Coordinates of C-alpha atoms and ligand atoms in Angstrom, one line a residue:
C137 CA 114.0 85.6 99.3
A138 CA 111.3 83.1 99.6
Q139 CA 114.1 80.5 98.0
S140 CA 116.7 80.1 100.4
S141 CA 119.2 80.0 97.0
K142 CA 123.1 80.3 96.6
N143 CA 123.7 83.9 97.9
P144 CA 124.5 86.1 94.8
K145 CA 127.3 88.0 94.1
A146 CA 127.5 90.3 97.0
N147 CA 126.7 94.2 96.8
V148 CA 130.4 95.7 97.9
N149 CA 129.3 99.1 97.0
K150 CA 126.3 98.6 99.6
Y151 CA 127.3 102.0 101.6
I152 CA 126.6 103.9 98.4
T153 CA 124.0 102.5 96.4
D154 CA 122.2 102.4 100.4
K155 CA 122.6 106.5 100.3
L156 CA 121.8 106.4 96.3
E157 CA 118.1 104.8 97.3
E158 CA 117.5 107.7 100.1
M159 CA 118.2 109.9 96.9
V160 CA 115.5 108.1 95.1
K161 CA 112.7 108.0 97.9
A162 CA 113.3 111.7 98.5
Y163 CA 113.0 112.5 94.6
E164 CA 110.2 110.6 94.4
S165 CA 108.2 112.2 96.7
T166 CA 109.2 115.5 95.5
N167 CA 106.9 114.2 92.1
D168 CA 110.6 114.6 90.5
K169 CA 110.3 111.0 88.5
W170 CA 113.0 111.9 86.2
R171 CA 116.1 112.9 88.6
A172 CA 114.3 109.7 90.5
L173 CA 114.6 107.2 87.4
G174 CA 118.5 108.4 86.7
Y175 CA 120.2 107.7 90.7
Q176 CA 117.5 104.2 89.7
K177 CA 119.9 103.6 86.9
A178 CA 123.0 104.0 89.2
I179 CA 122.1 102.3 91.7
G180 CA 121.5 99.2 89.0
T181 CA 124.4 99.8 87.4
L182 CA 126.1 99.7 90.5
R183 CA 125.0 96.7 92.2
K184 CA 126.4 94.5 89.2
H185 CA 129.7 96.9 90.2
P186 CA 132.4 93.7 91.2
K187 CA 134.8 96.3 93.2
E188 CA 134.7 98.8 95.5
I189 CA 134.3 102.3 93.9
S190 CA 138.0 103.7 94.2
S191 CA 138.0 106.8 92.0
W192 CA 135.9 109.3 90.8
E193 CA 137.0 108.4 87.2
E194 CA 136.0 104.8 88.3
A195 CA 132.3 106.1 89.1
K196 CA 132.3 108.1 85.9
S197 CA 133.2 105.2 83.6
L198 CA 130.4 103.2 84.6
P199 CA 127.5 103.1 81.7
G200 CA 124.5 105.7 83.2
I201 CA 126.7 107.5 85.3
G202 CA 127.4 110.9 84.6
A203 CA 129.8 113.7 86.1
R204 CA 127.1 115.0 88.6
L205 CA 126.5 111.5 89.6
A206 CA 130.3 110.4 90.2
D207 CA 130.4 113.7 92.6
K208 CA 127.6 112.0 94.6
I209 CA 129.3 108.8 94.4
W210 CA 132.9 109.7 94.6
E211 CA 131.7 111.8 98.4
I212 CA 130.0 108.9 99.9
A213 CA 133.1 106.8 98.6
Q214 CA 135.3 109.1 100.8
S215 CA 133.4 111.0 103.7
G216 CA 130.0 108.2 104.0
E217 CA 128.0 110.9 103.9
L218 CA 125.9 113.0 101.0
R219 CA 125.2 116.8 102.0
K220 CA 122.8 117.0 99.0
L221 CA 120.8 114.2 100.7
K222 CA 120.8 116.0 104.5
E223 CA 120.2 118.9 102.9
F224 CA 117.1 117.5 101.3
E225 CA 116.1 115.9 104.4
S226 CA 116.0 118.6 106.6
S227 CA 114.2 121.3 103.1
E228 CA 110.0 122.3 104.7
E229 CA 108.8 120.7 100.9
L230 CA 110.3 117.2 101.9
Q231 CA 109.2 117.0 105.8
V232 CA 105.8 118.5 104.5
L233 CA 105.4 116.0 102.0
K234 CA 106.3 112.9 104.5
L235 CA 103.6 114.4 107.2
F236 CA 100.7 114.4 104.3
T237 CA 101.6 111.0 102.7
N238 CA 101.0 109.8 105.8
V239 CA 97.6 110.9 105.7
W240 CA 95.2 107.6 105.2
G241 CA 93.8 107.9 101.5
A242 CA 96.5 110.9 100.2
G243 CA 99.2 109.6 98.0
P244 CA 101.9 111.5 96.7
H245 CA 100.2 113.7 94.2
T246 CA 97.4 114.6 96.7
A247 CA 100.2 115.7 99.0
Q248 CA 102.2 117.9 96.7
L249 CA 98.6 119.3 95.7
W250 CA 98.5 120.6 99.2
Y251 CA 102.0 121.6 99.3
Q252 CA 101.0 124.2 96.4
Q253 CA 97.7 124.8 97.7
G254 CA 100.1 126.3 100.5
F255 CA 99.3 123.7 103.3
R256 CA 101.9 123.0 105.5
T257 CA 100.6 121.4 108.8
I258 CA 97.8 118.9 110.0
A259 CA 95.8 121.5 111.7
D260 CA 96.4 123.1 107.5
L261 CA 94.2 120.5 106.2
Q262 CA 91.9 120.4 108.6
Q263 CA 90.6 123.7 108.1
K264 CA 91.4 124.7 104.3
A265 CA 91.7 121.9 102.3
N266 CA 89.2 119.9 100.1
L267 CA 89.5 116.4 101.7
N268 CA 87.3 113.0 100.4
H269 CA 85.7 111.0 103.1
Q270 CA 88.8 109.1 103.6
Q271 CA 90.8 111.6 103.5
K272 CA 88.3 113.3 106.6
V273 CA 89.0 110.4 108.5
G274 CA 92.7 109.8 107.8
V275 CA 93.4 113.7 109.4
R276 CA 90.8 113.3 112.1
L277 CA 92.8 109.9 113.4
Y278 CA 95.9 111.2 112.0
D279 CA 98.0 110.3 115.4
D280 CA 95.7 107.1 116.2
F281 CA 97.0 105.9 113.0
L282 CA 100.8 106.4 113.3
N283 CA 100.5 104.6 116.6
R284 CA 101.7 100.6 115.9
M285 CA 99.3 98.6 118.6
P286 CA 100.8 96.4 120.7
R287 CA 99.9 92.7 119.9
E288 CA 97.6 91.8 123.2
E289 CA 95.6 94.9 121.7
V290 CA 95.3 92.9 118.2
A291 CA 94.2 89.2 120.1
E292 CA 91.3 91.5 121.9
I293 CA 89.8 93.0 118.4
E294 CA 90.5 89.7 116.8
T295 CA 88.3 87.9 119.6
M296 CA 85.7 90.8 120.0
V297 CA 85.5 89.9 115.8
K298 CA 85.9 86.0 116.0
D299 CA 82.5 86.0 119.1
A300 CA 80.7 88.5 116.5
A301 CA 81.0 86.0 113.4
E302 CA 80.5 83.1 115.7
S303 CA 77.4 84.0 116.8
I304 CA 76.2 84.8 113.0
Q305 CA 77.4 81.5 112.1
L306 CA 78.6 78.6 113.2
G307 CA 82.0 77.2 112.4
I308 CA 83.5 79.6 110.9
I309 CA 86.7 80.5 111.3
A310 CA 88.3 84.2 111.8
Q311 CA 91.5 84.3 111.5
T312 CA 93.6 87.1 112.2
C313 CA 97.2 87.6 109.3
G314 CA 99.4 90.3 108.3
S315 CA 102.0 91.3 111.1
Y316 CA 100.4 89.8 113.6
R317 CA 100.2 86.2 112.5
R318 CA 104.3 86.6 111.5
G319 CA 104.7 87.2 115.2
K320 CA 105.3 90.9 115.3
P321 CA 105.4 92.5 118.7
T322 CA 103.3 95.4 117.3
C323 CA 101.0 95.7 114.2
G324 CA 100.4 98.7 112.1
D325 CA 96.4 97.3 111.6
V326 CA 94.7 93.9 111.9
D327 CA 93.9 91.8 109.6
I328 CA 91.1 89.3 110.3
L329 CA 90.5 86.7 107.3
I330 CA 87.0 85.0 107.4
T331 CA 86.1 81.8 105.8
H332 CA 83.6 78.4 106.2
P333 CA 84.5 74.9 105.6
D334 CA 81.1 74.3 103.9
G335 CA 82.3 76.4 101.0
K336 CA 79.1 78.4 101.1
S337 CA 78.3 79.4 104.4
H338 CA 80.7 82.6 104.0
R339 CA 78.4 84.2 102.0
N340 CA 76.0 85.1 104.3
V341 CA 79.0 86.7 106.9
F342 CA 80.0 89.6 105.9
H343 CA 77.1 92.6 105.7
K344 CA 75.8 90.7 109.1
L345 CA 78.9 91.1 110.9
L346 CA 79.5 94.6 109.7
A347 CA 75.9 95.3 110.7
K348 CA 76.5 93.9 114.0
L349 CA 79.9 95.5 114.9
K350 CA 78.5 98.6 113.6
E351 CA 75.6 98.5 116.0
N352 CA 77.7 98.0 118.8
G353 CA 79.7 100.8 118.4
F354 CA 83.0 99.1 117.7
L355 CA 83.3 100.2 113.8
T356 CA 83.5 103.7 114.4
D357 CA 84.4 104.8 110.6
D358 CA 84.4 103.2 107.0
L359 CA 87.4 103.4 104.9
V360 CA 86.3 101.1 102.3
S361 CA 82.8 99.4 102.6
A362 CA 83.0 96.8 100.7
E363 CA 85.5 95.7 98.2
E364 CA 84.9 92.9 95.3
T365 CA 87.3 90.9 93.6
G366 CA 85.7 88.2 92.1
N367 CA 84.7 85.8 95.1
Q368 CA 86.0 87.4 97.8
K369 CA 85.0 90.7 99.2
K370 CA 87.2 93.1 101.8
Y371 CA 86.0 95.4 104.2
M372 CA 88.3 98.4 105.7
G373 CA 87.6 100.5 108.3
V374 CA 88.5 101.7 112.2
C375 CA 87.5 100.2 115.1
K376 CA 87.8 101.2 119.0
L377 CA 87.7 98.8 121.8
P378 CA 84.9 99.6 124.6
G379 CA 86.4 100.9 127.5
E380 CA 88.7 104.2 129.0
N381 CA 91.8 105.8 126.8
R382 CA 91.2 103.4 123.8
K383 CA 92.7 104.5 120.6
H384 CA 90.9 104.3 117.2
R385 CA 92.5 101.4 115.0
R386 CA 92.6 100.0 111.2
I387 CA 91.1 97.0 110.9
D388 CA 90.7 95.2 107.3
I389 CA 88.1 92.1 107.0
I390 CA 88.3 90.0 104.1
V391 CA 86.1 86.7 103.7
V392 CA 86.8 84.5 100.7
P393 CA 85.4 81.0 100.0
F394 CA 87.2 78.2 101.4
N395 CA 88.7 77.3 98.2
E396 CA 90.5 80.1 98.2
Y397 CA 91.7 79.9 101.8
G398 CA 95.1 78.7 101.4
C399 CA 96.2 81.2 98.8
A400 CA 94.2 84.2 101.0
L401 CA 96.2 83.0 104.1
V402 CA 99.3 83.2 102.2
Y403 CA 98.7 86.1 100.7
F404 CA 97.3 88.1 103.8
T405 CA 100.0 87.0 106.1
G406 CA 102.4 88.5 103.8
S407 CA 104.8 90.0 104.2
A408 CA 104.2 92.3 100.6
H409 CA 108.3 91.6 100.4
F410 CA 108.0 87.8 100.9
N411 CA 104.7 87.6 98.3
R412 CA 106.7 89.4 95.8
S413 CA 109.2 87.1 96.1
L414 CA 107.1 84.3 95.7
R415 CA 105.3 85.3 92.4
H416 CA 108.7 85.5 91.6
L417 CA 110.0 82.3 91.9
C418 CA 106.2 81.7 90.2
K419 CA 107.0 83.2 87.2
K420 CA 110.4 81.0 86.9
Q421 CA 107.9 78.0 86.4
N422 CA 105.5 79.5 84.7
M423 CA 103.1 79.6 87.5
S424 CA 101.2 82.3 88.8
L425 CA 99.9 83.1 92.2
N426 CA 97.8 85.3 94.1
E427 CA 95.1 85.7 96.8
H428 CA 92.6 84.1 95.1
A429 CA 94.6 80.6 93.6
L430 CA 98.0 79.0 92.4
K431 CA 97.1 78.4 88.5
Y432 CA 100.4 76.3 86.2
G433 CA 100.9 76.6 82.2
V434 CA 100.9 80.3 82.4
V435 CA 102.2 81.5 79.2
R436 CA 103.8 85.4 79.3
K437 CA 105.0 88.1 76.9
G438 CA 106.6 90.6 78.9
A439 CA 104.5 91.8 81.8
E440 CA 101.6 90.4 79.7
K441 CA 100.2 87.3 80.5
I442 CA 98.4 85.1 76.7
H443 CA 97.6 82.2 78.4
E444 CA 95.7 82.5 82.4
G445 CA 96.9 78.6 83.1
T446 CA 95.0 76.5 85.3
I447 CA 93.7 76.5 88.8
I448 CA 95.7 73.6 91.1
P449 CA 94.1 73.1 94.5
T450 CA 95.8 74.3 97.6
P451 CA 93.4 73.8 100.2
T452 CA 96.2 74.4 102.4
E453 CA 99.2 76.7 102.8
E454 CA 101.4 73.5 103.1
S455 CA 100.0 72.7 99.8
V456 CA 100.8 76.0 98.4
F457 CA 104.5 75.6 99.0
K458 CA 104.3 72.2 98.0
T459 CA 103.0 72.8 94.7
L460 CA 105.6 75.9 94.2
N461 CA 108.2 73.5 95.1
V462 CA 110.0 75.7 98.2
P463 CA 110.1 74.5 101.9
F464 CA 107.9 75.4 104.0
R465 CA 108.0 78.4 106.0
P466 CA 106.2 79.7 109.1
P467 CA 104.8 82.6 109.1
E468 CA 107.3 84.3 111.9
E469 CA 110.2 84.0 109.1
R470 CA 107.8 85.2 106.1
D471 CA 109.8 89.0 106.4
H472 CA 111.8 88.6 103.6
Ligands
DCP584 N1 100.2 92.9 100.8 C1 100.7 92.7 99.8 N2 100.8 93.5 99.4 C2 100.6 94.9 99.4 C3 100.1 94.9 100.4 C4 99.4 93.7 100.9 O1 101.1 91.8 99.7 N3 100.9 95.7 98.3 C5 99.6 91.5 101.8 C6 100.9 91.1 102.5 C7 100.6 92.0 104.3 C8 99.4 91.8 104.0 O2 98.9 91.9 102.4 O3 101.1 91.1 105.3 C9 98.6 92.9 105.1 O4 99.1 93.8 104.9 P1 99.2 95.1 105.8 O5 99.1 96.4 105.0 O6 98.4 95.2 106.8 O7 100.9 94.9 106.1 P2 101.3 94.0 108.0 O8 100.4 93.5 108.3 O9 101.9 93.1 107.1 O10 101.9 95.0 108.0 P3 101.1 96.2 109.2 O11 102.3 96.0 110.7 O12 101.5 97.5 108.6 O13 99.9 96.0 109.2
MG585 MG1 98.6 94.8 109.3
MN586 MN1 95.9 95.7 106.3

């Protein structure tokens, strides 16, 4: 979590809940929401249980745990394994659904649909499926996208984009965020955040930069050519460095106004898990945080916001942490 607080009660049945989590994932990918939910509830109950499960009856006595779930729990408690999970993981359906949900632009629903239509391989999709633009790119570049790239390659990509951006607008800031900024040895994609200290020149950059990077063949395919959220613009696409033996790589380019730079930097540096725990901290202090701003005086009723709150200026990353009353964490320590 974001705030290294007193350790809450440890989950003494973690070896059991870990296996049940796997079952949830399996049922989610076959779109079996009811079974997934049943397992999810059992996991919640087990996490709160203060002692190790030592009998079938003990498991059965817990709220929301029936005879069949108790069987599973007791099997794991005794053998450390769950036959049903092994069966599941080796089933053709699950293997194929995993393959298909890894296609960029396909979710669990689409994967299920393709499975029902009788498709089993990426080649099947390429030849027979009715694909939208994103899925066509995802299928064509399937192998390249599954490969994470070494951080040295991210640095080369960053240089390409930075040089192009600087040639368009003097004084532009182009900062690579995501897993690269967190110091990871390999990265799934490249996340580049762009802004300008004068508060206005960033506006000219987005389209000119993309045009320039397409002209020289660096950007090869668009996935989302321009997504606007408030004053931010996001591009999602594919790039390839010049030269032999280069792979296609996923790239995200986000242009933000300078007054949103602090919050955008925190958001796009992540991790996604770390961002969730920051937002959780916000709730407890009637604040809210997203890629645009940090606000105070937020009034919530359940999940709904009754009052949007007021923006607190946070020009730097440090100021975001400070306002949230959490000690600053360098990017390398933001994986949880
Ligand atoms: N992000 C988030 N919530 C999401 C997706 C993304 O908060 N559901 C934020 C945090 C991520 C950042 O955006 O760190 C970049 O997203 P990526 O999907 O590129 O994730 P990473 O760069 O962290 O990892 P990877 O190496 O897989 O790209
Ligand atoms: Mg990334
Ligand atoms: Mn990304």
